[in-house]
Coordinates of C-alpha atoms and ligand atoms in Angstrom, one line a residue:
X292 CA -43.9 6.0 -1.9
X293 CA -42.3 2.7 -1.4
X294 CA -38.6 2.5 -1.4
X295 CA -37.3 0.8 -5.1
X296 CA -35.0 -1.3 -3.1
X297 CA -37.6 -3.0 -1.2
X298 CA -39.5 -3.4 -4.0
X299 CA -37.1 -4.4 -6.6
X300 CA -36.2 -8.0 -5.7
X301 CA -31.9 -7.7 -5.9
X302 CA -29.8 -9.6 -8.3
X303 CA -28.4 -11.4 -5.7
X304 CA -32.0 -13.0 -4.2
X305 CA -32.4 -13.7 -8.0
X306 CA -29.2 -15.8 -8.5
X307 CA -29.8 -17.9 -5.2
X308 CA -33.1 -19.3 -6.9
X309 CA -31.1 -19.8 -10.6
X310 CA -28.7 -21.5 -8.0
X311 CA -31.5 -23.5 -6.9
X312 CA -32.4 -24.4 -10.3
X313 CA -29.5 -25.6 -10.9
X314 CA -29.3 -27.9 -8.0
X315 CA -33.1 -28.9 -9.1
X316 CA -31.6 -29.4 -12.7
X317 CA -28.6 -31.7 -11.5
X318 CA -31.0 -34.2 -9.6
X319 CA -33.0 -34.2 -12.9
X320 CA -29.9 -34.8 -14.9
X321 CA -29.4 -37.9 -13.1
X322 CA -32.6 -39.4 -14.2
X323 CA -32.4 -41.7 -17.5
X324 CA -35.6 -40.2 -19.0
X325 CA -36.7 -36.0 -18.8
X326 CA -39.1 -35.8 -16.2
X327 CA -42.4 -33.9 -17.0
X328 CA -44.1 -31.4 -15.4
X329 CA -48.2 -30.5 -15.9
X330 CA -48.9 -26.9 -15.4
X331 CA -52.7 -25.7 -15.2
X332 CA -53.7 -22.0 -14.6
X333 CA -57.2 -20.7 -13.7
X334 CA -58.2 -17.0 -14.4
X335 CA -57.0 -14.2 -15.6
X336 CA -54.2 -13.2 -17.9
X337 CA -51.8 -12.7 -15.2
X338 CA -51.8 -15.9 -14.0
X339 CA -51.4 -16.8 -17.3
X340 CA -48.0 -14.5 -17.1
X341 CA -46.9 -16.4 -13.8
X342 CA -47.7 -19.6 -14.8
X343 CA -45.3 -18.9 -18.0
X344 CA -42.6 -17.7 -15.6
X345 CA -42.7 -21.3 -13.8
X346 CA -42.7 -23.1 -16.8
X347 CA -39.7 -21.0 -17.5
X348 CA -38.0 -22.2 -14.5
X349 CA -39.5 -25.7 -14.6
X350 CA -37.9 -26.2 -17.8
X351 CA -34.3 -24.7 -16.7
X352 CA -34.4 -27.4 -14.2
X353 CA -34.7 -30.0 -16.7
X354 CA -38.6 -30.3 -17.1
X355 CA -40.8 -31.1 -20.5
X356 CA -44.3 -30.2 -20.5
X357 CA -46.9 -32.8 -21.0
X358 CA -50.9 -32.2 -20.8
X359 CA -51.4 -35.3 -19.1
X360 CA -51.2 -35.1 -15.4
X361 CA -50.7 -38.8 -15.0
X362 CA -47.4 -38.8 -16.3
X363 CA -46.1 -35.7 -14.4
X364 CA -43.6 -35.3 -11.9
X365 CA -44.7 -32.6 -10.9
X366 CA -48.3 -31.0 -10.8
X367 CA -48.5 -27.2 -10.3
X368 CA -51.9 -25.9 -10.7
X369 CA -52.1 -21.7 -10.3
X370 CA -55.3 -20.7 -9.2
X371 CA -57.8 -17.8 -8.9
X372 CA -60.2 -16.9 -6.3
X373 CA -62.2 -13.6 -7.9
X374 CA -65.4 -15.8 -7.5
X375 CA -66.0 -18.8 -5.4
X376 CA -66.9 -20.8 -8.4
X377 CA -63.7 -21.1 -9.5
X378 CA -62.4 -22.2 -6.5
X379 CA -65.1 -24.8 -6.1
X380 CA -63.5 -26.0 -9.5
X381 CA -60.1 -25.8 -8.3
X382 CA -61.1 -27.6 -5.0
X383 CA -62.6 -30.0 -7.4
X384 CA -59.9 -30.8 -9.3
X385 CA -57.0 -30.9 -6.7
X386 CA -59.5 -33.7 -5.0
X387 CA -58.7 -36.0 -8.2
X388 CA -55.7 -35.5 -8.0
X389 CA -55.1 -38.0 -5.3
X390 CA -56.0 -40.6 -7.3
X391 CA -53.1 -40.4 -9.3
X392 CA -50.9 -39.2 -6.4
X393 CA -51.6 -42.6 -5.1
X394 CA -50.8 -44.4 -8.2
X395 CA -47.4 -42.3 -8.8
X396 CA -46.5 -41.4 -5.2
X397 CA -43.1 -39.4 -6.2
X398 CA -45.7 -37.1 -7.8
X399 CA -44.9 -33.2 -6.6
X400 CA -48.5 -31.8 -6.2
X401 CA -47.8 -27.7 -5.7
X402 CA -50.8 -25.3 -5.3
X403 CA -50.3 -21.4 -5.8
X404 CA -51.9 -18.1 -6.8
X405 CA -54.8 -16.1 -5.6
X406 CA -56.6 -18.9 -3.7
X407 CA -53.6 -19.9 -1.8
X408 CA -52.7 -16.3 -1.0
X409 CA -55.6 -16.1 1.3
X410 CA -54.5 -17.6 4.9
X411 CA -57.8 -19.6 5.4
X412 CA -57.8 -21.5 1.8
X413 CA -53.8 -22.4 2.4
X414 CA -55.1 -23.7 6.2
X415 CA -57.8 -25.2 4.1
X416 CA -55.5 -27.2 1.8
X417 CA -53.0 -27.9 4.8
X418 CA -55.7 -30.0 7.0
X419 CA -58.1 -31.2 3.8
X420 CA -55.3 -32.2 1.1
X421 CA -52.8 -33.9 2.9
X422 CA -51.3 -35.3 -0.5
X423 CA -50.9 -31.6 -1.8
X424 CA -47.0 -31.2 -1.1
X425 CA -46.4 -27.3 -1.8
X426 CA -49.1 -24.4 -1.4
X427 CA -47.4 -20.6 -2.2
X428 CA -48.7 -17.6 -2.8
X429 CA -48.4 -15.2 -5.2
X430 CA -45.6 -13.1 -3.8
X431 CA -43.6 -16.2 -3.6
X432 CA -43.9 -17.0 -7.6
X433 CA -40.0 -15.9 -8.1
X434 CA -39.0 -18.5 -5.4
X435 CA -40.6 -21.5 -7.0
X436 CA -37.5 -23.1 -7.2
X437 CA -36.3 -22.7 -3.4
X438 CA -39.5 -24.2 -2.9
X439 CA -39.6 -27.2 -4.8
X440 CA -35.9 -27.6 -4.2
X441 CA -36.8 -28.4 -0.4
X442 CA -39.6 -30.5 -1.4
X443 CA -37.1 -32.8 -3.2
X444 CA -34.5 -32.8 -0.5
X445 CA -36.2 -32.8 2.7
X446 CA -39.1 -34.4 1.9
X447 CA -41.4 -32.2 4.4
X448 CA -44.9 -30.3 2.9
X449 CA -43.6 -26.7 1.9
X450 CA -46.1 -23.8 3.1
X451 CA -45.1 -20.3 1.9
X452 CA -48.3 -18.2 1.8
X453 CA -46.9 -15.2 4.0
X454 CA -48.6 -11.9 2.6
X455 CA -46.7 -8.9 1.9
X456 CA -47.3 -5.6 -0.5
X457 CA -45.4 -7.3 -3.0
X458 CA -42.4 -7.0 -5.2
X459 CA -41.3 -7.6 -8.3
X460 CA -38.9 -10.0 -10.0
X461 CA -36.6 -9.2 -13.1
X462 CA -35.2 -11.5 -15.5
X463 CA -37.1 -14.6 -14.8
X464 CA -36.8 -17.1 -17.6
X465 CA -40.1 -17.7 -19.3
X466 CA -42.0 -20.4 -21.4
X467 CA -44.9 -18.5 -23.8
X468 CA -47.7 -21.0 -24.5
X469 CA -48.3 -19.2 -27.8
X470 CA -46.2 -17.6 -31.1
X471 CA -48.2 -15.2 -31.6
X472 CA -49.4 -13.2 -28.5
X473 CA -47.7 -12.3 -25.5
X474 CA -48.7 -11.1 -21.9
X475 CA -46.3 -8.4 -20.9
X476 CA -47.0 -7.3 -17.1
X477 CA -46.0 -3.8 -17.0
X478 CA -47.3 -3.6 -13.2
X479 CA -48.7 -5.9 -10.4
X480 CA -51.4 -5.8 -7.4
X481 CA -54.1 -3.0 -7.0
X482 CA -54.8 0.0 -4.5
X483 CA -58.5 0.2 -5.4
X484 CA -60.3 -2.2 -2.9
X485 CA -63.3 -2.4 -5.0
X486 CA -65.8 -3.6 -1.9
X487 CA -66.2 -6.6 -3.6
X488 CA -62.8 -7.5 -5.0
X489 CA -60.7 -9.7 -3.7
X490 CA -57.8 -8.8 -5.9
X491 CA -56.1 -6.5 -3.5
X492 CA -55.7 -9.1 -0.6
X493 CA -54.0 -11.5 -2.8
X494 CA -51.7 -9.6 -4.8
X495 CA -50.4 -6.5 -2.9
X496 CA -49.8 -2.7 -3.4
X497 CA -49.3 -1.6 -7.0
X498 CA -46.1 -1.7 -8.3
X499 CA -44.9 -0.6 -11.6
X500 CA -42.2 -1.9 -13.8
X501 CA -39.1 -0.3 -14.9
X502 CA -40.1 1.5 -18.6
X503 CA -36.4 0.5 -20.1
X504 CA -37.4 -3.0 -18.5
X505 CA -40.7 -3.2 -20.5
X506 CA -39.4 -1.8 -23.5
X507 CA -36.5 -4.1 -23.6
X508 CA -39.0 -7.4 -23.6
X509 CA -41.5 -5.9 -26.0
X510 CA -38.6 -5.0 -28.3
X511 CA -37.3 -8.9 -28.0
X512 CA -40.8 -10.3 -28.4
X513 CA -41.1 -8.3 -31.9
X514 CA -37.5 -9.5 -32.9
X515 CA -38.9 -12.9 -32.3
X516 CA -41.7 -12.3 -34.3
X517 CA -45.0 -12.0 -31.9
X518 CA -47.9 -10.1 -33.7
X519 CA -49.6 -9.1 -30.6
X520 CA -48.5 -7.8 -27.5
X521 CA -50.6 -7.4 -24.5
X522 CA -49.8 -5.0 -21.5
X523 CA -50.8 -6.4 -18.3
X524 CA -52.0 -4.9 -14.9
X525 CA -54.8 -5.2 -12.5
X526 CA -55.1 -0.8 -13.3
X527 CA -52.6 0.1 -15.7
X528 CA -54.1 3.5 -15.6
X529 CA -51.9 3.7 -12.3
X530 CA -48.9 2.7 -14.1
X531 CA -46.0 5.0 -13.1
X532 CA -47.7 6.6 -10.1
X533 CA -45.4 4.6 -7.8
X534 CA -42.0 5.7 -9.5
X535 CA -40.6 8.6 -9.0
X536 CA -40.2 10.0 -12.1
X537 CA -41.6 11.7 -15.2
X538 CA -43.7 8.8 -16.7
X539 CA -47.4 7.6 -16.9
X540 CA -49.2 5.4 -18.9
X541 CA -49.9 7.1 -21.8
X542 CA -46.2 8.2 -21.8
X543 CA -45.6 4.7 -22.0
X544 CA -47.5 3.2 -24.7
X545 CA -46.4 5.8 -27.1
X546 CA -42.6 4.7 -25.8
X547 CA -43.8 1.0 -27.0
X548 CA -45.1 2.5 -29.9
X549 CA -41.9 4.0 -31.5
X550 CA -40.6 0.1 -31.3
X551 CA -40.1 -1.1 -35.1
X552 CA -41.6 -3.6 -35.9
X553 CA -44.9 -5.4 -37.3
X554 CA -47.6 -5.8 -34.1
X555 CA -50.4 -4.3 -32.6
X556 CA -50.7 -3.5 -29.1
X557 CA -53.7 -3.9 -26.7
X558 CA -53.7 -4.0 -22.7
X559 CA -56.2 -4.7 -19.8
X560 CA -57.1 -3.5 -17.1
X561 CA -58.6 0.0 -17.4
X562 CA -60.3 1.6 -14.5
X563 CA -63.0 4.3 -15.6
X564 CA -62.0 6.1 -12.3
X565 CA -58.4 6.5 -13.5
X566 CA -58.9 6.1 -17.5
X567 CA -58.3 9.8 -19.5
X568 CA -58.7 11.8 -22.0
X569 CA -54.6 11.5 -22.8
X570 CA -54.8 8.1 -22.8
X571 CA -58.1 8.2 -26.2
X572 CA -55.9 10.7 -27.9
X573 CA -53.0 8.3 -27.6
X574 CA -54.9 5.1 -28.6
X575 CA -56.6 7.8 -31.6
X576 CA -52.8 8.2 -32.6
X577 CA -50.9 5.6 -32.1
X578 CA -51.1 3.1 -34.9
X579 CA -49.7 0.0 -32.8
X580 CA -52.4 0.1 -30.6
X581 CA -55.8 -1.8 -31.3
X582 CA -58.8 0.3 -31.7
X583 CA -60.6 -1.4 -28.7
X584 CA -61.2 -0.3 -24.9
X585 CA -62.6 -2.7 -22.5
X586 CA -63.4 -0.7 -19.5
X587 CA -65.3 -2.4 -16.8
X588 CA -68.0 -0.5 -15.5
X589 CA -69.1 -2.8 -13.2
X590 CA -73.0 -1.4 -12.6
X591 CA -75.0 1.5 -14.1
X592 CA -76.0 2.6 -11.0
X593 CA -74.4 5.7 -8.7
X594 CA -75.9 3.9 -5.7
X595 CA -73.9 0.6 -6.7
X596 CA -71.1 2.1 -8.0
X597 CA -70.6 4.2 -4.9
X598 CA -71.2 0.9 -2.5
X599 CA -68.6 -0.9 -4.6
X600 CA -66.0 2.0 -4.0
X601 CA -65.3 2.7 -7.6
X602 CA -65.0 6.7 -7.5
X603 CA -66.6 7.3 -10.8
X604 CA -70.6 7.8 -11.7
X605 CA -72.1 6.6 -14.7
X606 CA -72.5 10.5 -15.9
X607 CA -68.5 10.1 -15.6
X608 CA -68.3 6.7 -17.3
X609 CA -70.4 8.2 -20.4
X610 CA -68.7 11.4 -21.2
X611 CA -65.6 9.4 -21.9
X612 CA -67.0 6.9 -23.6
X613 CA -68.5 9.5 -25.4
X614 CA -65.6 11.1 -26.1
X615 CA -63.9 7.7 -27.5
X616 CA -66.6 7.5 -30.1
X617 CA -65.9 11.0 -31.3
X618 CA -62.2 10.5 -31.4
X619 CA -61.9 7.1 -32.6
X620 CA -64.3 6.0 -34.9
X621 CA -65.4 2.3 -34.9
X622 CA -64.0 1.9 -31.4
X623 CA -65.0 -1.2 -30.3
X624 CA -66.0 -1.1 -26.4
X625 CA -66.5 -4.1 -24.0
X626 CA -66.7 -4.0 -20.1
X627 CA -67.5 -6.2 -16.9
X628 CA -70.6 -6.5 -15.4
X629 CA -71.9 -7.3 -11.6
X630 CA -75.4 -8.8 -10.9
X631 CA -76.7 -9.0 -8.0
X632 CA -74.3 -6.8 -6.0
X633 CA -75.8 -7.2 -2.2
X634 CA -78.7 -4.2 -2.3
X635 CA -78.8 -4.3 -5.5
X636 CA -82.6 -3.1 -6.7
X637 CA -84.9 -3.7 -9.4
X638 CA -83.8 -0.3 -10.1
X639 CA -80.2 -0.4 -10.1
X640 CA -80.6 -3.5 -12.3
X641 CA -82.9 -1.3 -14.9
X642 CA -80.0 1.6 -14.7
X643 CA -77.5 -0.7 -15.8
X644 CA -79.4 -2.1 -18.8
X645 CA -80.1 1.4 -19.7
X646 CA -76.2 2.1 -19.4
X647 CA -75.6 -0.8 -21.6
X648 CA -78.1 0.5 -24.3
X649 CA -76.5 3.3 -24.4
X650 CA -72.9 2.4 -25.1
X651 CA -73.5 -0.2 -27.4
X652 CA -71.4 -2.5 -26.0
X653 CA -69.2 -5.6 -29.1
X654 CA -69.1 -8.1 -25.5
X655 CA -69.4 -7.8 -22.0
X656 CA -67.9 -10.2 -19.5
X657 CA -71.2 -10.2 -17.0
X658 CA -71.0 -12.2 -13.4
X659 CA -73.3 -12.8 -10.5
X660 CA -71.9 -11.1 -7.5
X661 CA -69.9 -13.6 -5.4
X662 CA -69.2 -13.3 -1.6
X663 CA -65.6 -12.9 -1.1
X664 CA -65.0 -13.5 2.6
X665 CA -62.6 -10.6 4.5
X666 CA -64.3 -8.2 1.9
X667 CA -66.2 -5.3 3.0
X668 CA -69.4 -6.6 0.5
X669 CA -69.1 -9.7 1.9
X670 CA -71.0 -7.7 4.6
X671 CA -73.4 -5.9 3.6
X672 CA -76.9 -7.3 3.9
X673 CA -78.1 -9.0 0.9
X674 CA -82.0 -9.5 0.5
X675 CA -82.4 -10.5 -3.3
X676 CA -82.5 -14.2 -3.8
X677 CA -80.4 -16.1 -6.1
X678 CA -83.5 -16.4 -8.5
X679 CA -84.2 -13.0 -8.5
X680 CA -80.4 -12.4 -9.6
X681 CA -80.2 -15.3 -12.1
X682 CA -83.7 -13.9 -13.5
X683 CA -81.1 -10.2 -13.9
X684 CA -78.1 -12.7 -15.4
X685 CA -80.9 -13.8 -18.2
X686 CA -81.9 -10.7 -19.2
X687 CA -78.5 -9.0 -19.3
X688 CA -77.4 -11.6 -20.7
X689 CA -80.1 -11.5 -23.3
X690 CA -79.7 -8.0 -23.9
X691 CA -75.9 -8.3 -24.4
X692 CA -76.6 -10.5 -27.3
X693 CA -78.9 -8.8 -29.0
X694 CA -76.6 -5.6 -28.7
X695 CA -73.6 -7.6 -30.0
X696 CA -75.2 -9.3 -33.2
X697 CA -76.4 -5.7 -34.0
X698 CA -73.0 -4.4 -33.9
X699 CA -71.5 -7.7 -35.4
X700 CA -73.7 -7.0 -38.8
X701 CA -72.4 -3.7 -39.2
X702 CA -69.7 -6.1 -40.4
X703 CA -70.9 -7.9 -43.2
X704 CA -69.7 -7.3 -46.5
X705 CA -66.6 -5.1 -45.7
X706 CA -63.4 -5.7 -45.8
X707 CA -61.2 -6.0 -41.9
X708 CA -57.4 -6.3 -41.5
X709 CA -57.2 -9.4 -39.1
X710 CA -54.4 -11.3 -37.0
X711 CA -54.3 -15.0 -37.9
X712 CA -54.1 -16.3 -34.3
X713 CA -54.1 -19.7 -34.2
X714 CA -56.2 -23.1 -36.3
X715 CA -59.8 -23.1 -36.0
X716 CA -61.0 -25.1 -32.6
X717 CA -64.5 -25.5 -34.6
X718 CA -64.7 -28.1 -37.3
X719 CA -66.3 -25.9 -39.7
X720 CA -63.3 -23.1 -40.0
X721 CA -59.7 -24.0 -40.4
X722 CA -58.0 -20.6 -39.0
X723 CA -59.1 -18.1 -36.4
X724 CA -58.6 -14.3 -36.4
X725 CA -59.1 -11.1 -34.6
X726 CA -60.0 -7.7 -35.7
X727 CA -58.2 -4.9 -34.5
X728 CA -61.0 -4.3 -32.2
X729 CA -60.6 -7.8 -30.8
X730 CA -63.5 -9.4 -32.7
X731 CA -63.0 -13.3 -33.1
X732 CA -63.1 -13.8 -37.3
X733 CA -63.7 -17.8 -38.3
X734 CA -62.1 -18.4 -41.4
X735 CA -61.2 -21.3 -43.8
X736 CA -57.1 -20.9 -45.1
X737 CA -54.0 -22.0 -45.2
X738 CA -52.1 -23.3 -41.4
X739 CA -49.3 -21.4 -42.4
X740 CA -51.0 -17.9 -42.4
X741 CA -51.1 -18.4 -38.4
X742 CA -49.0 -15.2 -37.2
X743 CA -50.2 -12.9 -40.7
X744 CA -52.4 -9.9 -41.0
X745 CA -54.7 -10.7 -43.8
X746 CA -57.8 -9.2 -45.2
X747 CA -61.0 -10.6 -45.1
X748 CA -64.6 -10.1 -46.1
X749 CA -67.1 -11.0 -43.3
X750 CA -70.1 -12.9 -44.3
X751 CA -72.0 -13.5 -41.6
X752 CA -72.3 -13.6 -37.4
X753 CA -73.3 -14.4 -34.6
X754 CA -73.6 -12.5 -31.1
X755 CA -69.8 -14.0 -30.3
X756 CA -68.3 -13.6 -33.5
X757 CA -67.7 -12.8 -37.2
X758 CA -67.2 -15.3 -40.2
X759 CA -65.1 -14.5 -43.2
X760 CA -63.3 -15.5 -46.4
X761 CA -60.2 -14.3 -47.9
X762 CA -60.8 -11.4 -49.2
Ligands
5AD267 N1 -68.1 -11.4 -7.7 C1 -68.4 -11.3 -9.1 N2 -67.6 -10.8 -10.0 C2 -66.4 -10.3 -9.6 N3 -65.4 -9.7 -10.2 C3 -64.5 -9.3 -9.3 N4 -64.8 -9.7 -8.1 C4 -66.0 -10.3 -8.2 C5 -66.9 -10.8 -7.3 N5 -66.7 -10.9 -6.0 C6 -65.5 -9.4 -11.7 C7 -65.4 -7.9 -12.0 C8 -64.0 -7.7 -12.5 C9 -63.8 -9.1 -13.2 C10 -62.4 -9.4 -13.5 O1 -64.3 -10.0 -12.3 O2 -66.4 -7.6 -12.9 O3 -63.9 -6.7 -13.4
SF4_268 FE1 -60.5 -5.8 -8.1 FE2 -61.2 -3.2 -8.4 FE3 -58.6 -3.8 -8.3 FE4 -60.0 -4.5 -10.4 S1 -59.6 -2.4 -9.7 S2 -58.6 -5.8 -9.3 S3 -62.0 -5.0 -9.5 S4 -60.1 -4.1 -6.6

């Protein structure tokens, strides 16, 4: 077990980089106008949670926001690297940046997260993008100001992509991009190497948050008023395993359960190696927490599954889902799936479609496999051909619709509590909702019901969603 003080970054690393944005702040507060700053974040929800901690600090040094990276001072763009499509996007879109680089040459261009974590993508972006002005990776998220501070002053490119096991960084300020969810990280990086994954390399050793820490921001988030609160972790079935002390996960979320207040509580990630039994009889009892597990499976093959180091079978994976059903009835269940894993048969690819039949999954999140270089997948031999896997995608894919409209009409004509999340993006529905099991509800209502639990009576769906009235 780690040592907490290496781990924990100290209060006085953390006031050197509020000193620095301070000193950030005072060569702002000399300008005439607020300079702006355009944030973009790629991947998952904690990136989302990093990104919200730099616009935090962006905005103590005397930033606004804008959308509009030709009017920005300074560009930071947080990236992922789980599949190399999205980095072919970010690559993409760091390329046209130049163009307005050259137009606004005091523009601050500043790369981080997963991508740049990895040594040969920060060489990459060194040598390729000479424009790009800071590239950081994601243990270096709390120094973003020391960073950008030098930038300013000395005028030299800023490389900080060192990799360590990680740490963690308390009392941060934050800017939430929404009123009505939050993303609360309760623990960072992964242990599980997943053969395929490049998770691990990027974001260290698992480390768990203080409890009193997470319980104090949840219990300000539901004075502020958010509706939803969303625990974060790469495992969060791990939570607690690196403290030495009496608490796990499930301990945990009934903790955050006993907080007063009106909100519902879901969190992601859940590994089937690490999820239990305790932690379905504490989603069956605590009424905070949202009726819906996404556990990635991954493949419904013991071959696969063993090859992708996952330490579970799908004889394993069933059972508990099995026993979700009994306990909580009308769980909703979603999950991740690989195609196209290297070996992968015709006959894996058949046991995971039976796998899928039999849980009767509301969504799954399904991805061709993606060579992750410095993984071991990355070298195992790998005869199918991308049309044989896209011919896999299609039919999964296929299959996962037809599995989700049949659940989704099990809706119509009754009556679901929903969140009001935000205005309809469509033009046909003014509001959009969730169930408690996460199901996206179009609606037509009032704006100001955004941030309400309502009732509504669904009327009719589609493999993505439900469609409702006021009830
Ligand atoms: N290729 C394809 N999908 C991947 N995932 C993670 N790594 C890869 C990869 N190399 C998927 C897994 C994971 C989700 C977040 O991304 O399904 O659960
Ligand atoms: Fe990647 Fe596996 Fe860790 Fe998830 S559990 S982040 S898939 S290594």
């Amino acid at each position: 077990m780690r040592n907490r003080d290496e781990v924990i970054i100290s209060d006085r690393e953390l006031k050197k980089q509020y000193e620095y944005m301070d000193r950030v702040g005072a060569i702002n507060g000399r300008k005439e106008y607020k300079p702006l700053a355009f944030v973009d974040s790629y991947g998952c929800q904690q990136n989302e949670a990093d990104s919200e901690i730099m616009q935090g600090m962006l905005e103590r040094m005397g930033y606004g926001f804008t959308r509009e990276e030709s009017e920005a001072e300074v560009v930071l763009i947080n990236t992922c690297a789980v599949r190399e499509h999205a980095e072919m996007r970010v690559l993409g879109n760091i390329g046209a940046l130049s163009h307005h680089k050259r137009r606004n040459p005091k523009m601050i261009i500043a790369i981080g997260g997963c991508m740049t974590s990895q040594q040969s993508m920060a060489d990459k972006l060194k040598r390729s993008f000479p424009y790009v002005d800071i590239v950081f990776s994601t243990h270096q998220v709390w120094r973003f100001p020391e960073l950008l501070f030098r930038k300013l002053t000395m005028k030299k490119r800023v490389f900080e992509t060192s990799f360590c096991d990680g740490r963690i960084a308390e009392g941060l300020p934050v800017v939430r991009n929404d009123n009505v969810n939050a993303w609360v990280s309760i623990m960072y990086g992964c242990n599980n190497f997943c053969s395929y994954c490049i998770v691990p390399y990027v974001r260290g050793r698992e480390r768990s948050r203080d409890p009193e820490k997470i319980i104090e921001e949840i219990k300000g988030l539901a004075a502020e008023g958010y509706k939803c609160i969303t625990l974060l972790g790469q495992n969060v079935n791990s939570y607690g395993k690196d403290l030495a002390r009496d608490i796990t996960f499930t301990k945990l979320l009934y903790m955050i359960n006993d907080i007063e207040g009106d909100f519902k509580l879901r969190f992601m990630t859940s590994h089937p190696k690490d999820a239990t039994r305790e932690l379905i009889d504490a989603m069956a009892s605590c009424d905070k927490l949202c009726k819906h597990l996404h556990l990635p499976v991954q493949s419904g093959s013991d071959r696969i599954l063993k090859e992708m180091n996952r330490n579970y079978t799908s004889g394993d994976y069933l059972k508990l889902i099995e026993y979700a059903k009994e306990s909580i009835p009308g769980i909703v269940l979603t999950s991740d799936i690989i195609v196209g894993f290297p070996g992968e048969t015709e006959e894996d690819f058949e046991d995971t479609l039976r796998l899928i039949e039999k849980v009767g999954y509301s969504a799954l999140f399904t991805f061709i496999y993606s060579k992750r270089p410095g993984t071991p997948a990355a070298e195992i031999e790998d005869p199918a051909t991308d049309e044989e896997k896209q011919r896999r995608f299609d039919r999964l894919l296929k299959l996962t619709n037809e599995k989700s409209l049949e659940l989704h009409r099990e809706y119509i004509g009754t009556v679901q509590k929903v969140l009001v999340e935000a205005p309809g993006r469509g033009e046909n529905y003014s509001l959009a909702a969730r169930t408690d099991g996460g199901r996206l509800v179009h609606l037509n209502g009032d704006l100001s019901l955004v941030g309400s639990f309502i009732d509504v009576k669904i009327t009719d769906c589609s493999p993505w969603a439900l469609f409702g009235e006021l009830a």
